[in-house]
């Protein structure tokens, strides 16, 4: 899906976080007419939402542009969850449900200063306050994306990257995956240690014990997963490769990788600083 109208570049990281969350939860993206649960991703502007907590009304304001997330379930009783994710202001999430007497009640609300954290919180709240009470799962949800949202082909890929239970279990229990790729005319295969973060696989290259030949040219690899302690293959999945550029994102990821790396002396931030001058971080997005 191409971007049809421009929106603030500050919203793009939030859209990326939403598409990754859709992929992790197995949500289908497309026309949601007739779906058991319908979700919409929309571009919002200057939202003012007045809600009542017990007997006291209050107003939540989200100035400027924000990404709106709306999940609606009609049966057996109405449940909906709305989130307004802002890059510059506080983000808000509200969950409503229909009571037995037919009245609509606010069931839960939450405010977030970190927009990426707010995206994760939205999916958690929607799970517990909308899907669980109606005996549905995210696989019952179909999501549409408004044409004015800065959604690109990479977001389509992220949203389609639902990982099977067997793959999820293998990634949880493993510290090593195998990569296979073309380096010029040569096909290479090697084991690498990795970390998972927000549905992505991150691999460090350049450390003394792990250097991937031709890393600067990598755009695609095959990820081979095996059962831990067994010589049995779980899956072989193509993945898109992005070399993470130097900057705040790189520094944050390097510290997360250092925290998981065993047998490295010193603090994670010290290790990350040392890696900065000699290592690359690869972001792998599984194409399932």
PDB file of N, CA and C in Angstrom, residues 20 28-29 32 68-69 75-76 83 99 107-108 137 143 191 201:
ATOM      1  N   UNK A  20       4.184  -3.595  12.970  1.00  0.00           N
ATOM      2  CA  UNK A  20       4.891  -4.721  13.589  1.00  0.00           C
ATOM      3  C   UNK A  20       3.987  -5.424  14.606  1.00  0.00           C
ATOM      4  N   UNK A  28      -5.040  -9.794  10.269  1.00  0.00           N
ATOM      5  CA  UNK A  28      -5.110  -9.638   8.824  1.00  0.00           C
ATOM      6  C   UNK A  28      -5.400  -8.176   8.481  1.00  0.00           C
ATOM      7  N   UNK A  29      -4.774  -7.689   7.414  1.00  0.00           N
ATOM      8  CA  UNK A  29      -4.997  -6.318   6.942  1.00  0.00           C
ATOM      9  C   UNK A  29      -5.748  -6.386   5.623  1.00  0.00           C
ATOM     10  N   UNK A  32     -12.611  -5.197   6.125  1.00  0.00           N
ATOM     11  CA  UNK A  32     -13.057  -5.924   7.321  1.00  0.00           C
ATOM     12  C   UNK A  32     -14.564  -6.099   7.391  1.00  0.00           C
ATOM     13  N   UNK A  68      -4.780   7.017  15.177  1.00  0.00           N
ATOM     14  CA  UNK A  68      -5.928   6.476  15.886  1.00  0.00           C
ATOM     15  C   UNK A  68      -6.070   4.982  15.636  1.00  0.00           C
ATOM     16  N   UNK A  69      -6.232   4.220  16.706  1.00  0.00           N
ATOM     17  CA  UNK A  69      -6.457   2.775  16.630  1.00  0.00           C
ATOM     18  C   UNK A  69      -7.840   2.485  17.198  1.00  0.00           C
ATOM     19  N   UNK A  75     -20.688  -8.454  18.706  1.00  0.00           N
ATOM     20  CA  UNK A  75     -21.331  -9.630  19.281  1.00  0.00           C
ATOM     21  C   UNK A  75     -20.384 -10.352  20.237  1.00  0.00           C
ATOM     22  N   UNK A  76     -20.874 -10.965  21.305  1.00  0.00           N
ATOM     23  CA  UNK A  76     -22.290 -11.019  21.732  1.00  0.00           C
ATOM     24  C   UNK A  76     -22.772  -9.721  22.360  1.00  0.00           C
ATOM     25  N   UNK A  83      -7.500   4.063  20.726  1.00  0.00           N
ATOM     26  CA  UNK A  83      -6.219   4.600  21.164  1.00  0.00           C
ATOM     27  C   UNK A  83      -5.812   5.766  20.281  1.00  0.00           C
ATOM     28  N   UNK A  99     -22.935  -2.946  29.017  1.00  0.00           N
ATOM     29  CA  UNK A  99     -23.369  -3.649  30.220  1.00  0.00           C
ATOM     30  C   UNK A  99     -24.597  -4.489  29.923  1.00  0.00           C
ATOM     31  N   UNK A 107     -14.565   0.889  30.654  1.00  0.00           N
ATOM     32  CA  UNK A 107     -14.018  -0.187  31.459  1.00  0.00           C
ATOM     33  C   UNK A 107     -12.597   0.059  31.925  1.00  0.00           C
ATOM     34  N   UNK A 108     -11.811   0.789  31.106  1.00  0.00           N
ATOM     35  CA  UNK A 108     -10.407   0.992  31.452  1.00  0.00           C
ATOM     36  C   UNK A 108      -9.873   2.149  30.618  1.00  0.00           C
ATOM     37  N   UNK A 137      -9.987 -13.968  19.378  1.00  0.00           N
ATOM     38  CA  UNK A 137      -8.540 -13.787  19.388  1.00  0.00           C
ATOM     39  C   UNK A 137      -8.185 -12.778  18.297  1.00  0.00           C
ATOM     40  N   UNK A 143      -8.100  -5.722   9.915  1.00  0.00           N
ATOM     41  CA  UNK A 143      -7.768  -4.301  10.083  1.00  0.00           C
ATOM     42  C   UNK A 143      -7.748  -3.585   8.737  1.00  0.00           C
ATOM     43  N   UNK A 191      26.007 -20.236  11.932  1.00  0.00           N
ATOM     44  CA  UNK A 191      25.183 -19.986  13.122  1.00  0.00           C
ATOM     45  C   UNK A 191      25.519 -18.620  13.712  1.00  0.00           C
ATOM     46  N   UNK A 201      14.272  -9.725  14.711  1.00  0.00           N
ATOM     47  CA  UNK A 201      15.484 -10.429  15.103  1.00  0.00           C
ATOM     48  C   UNK A 201      16.667  -9.503  14.867  1.00  0.00           C
TER      49      UNK A 201
END
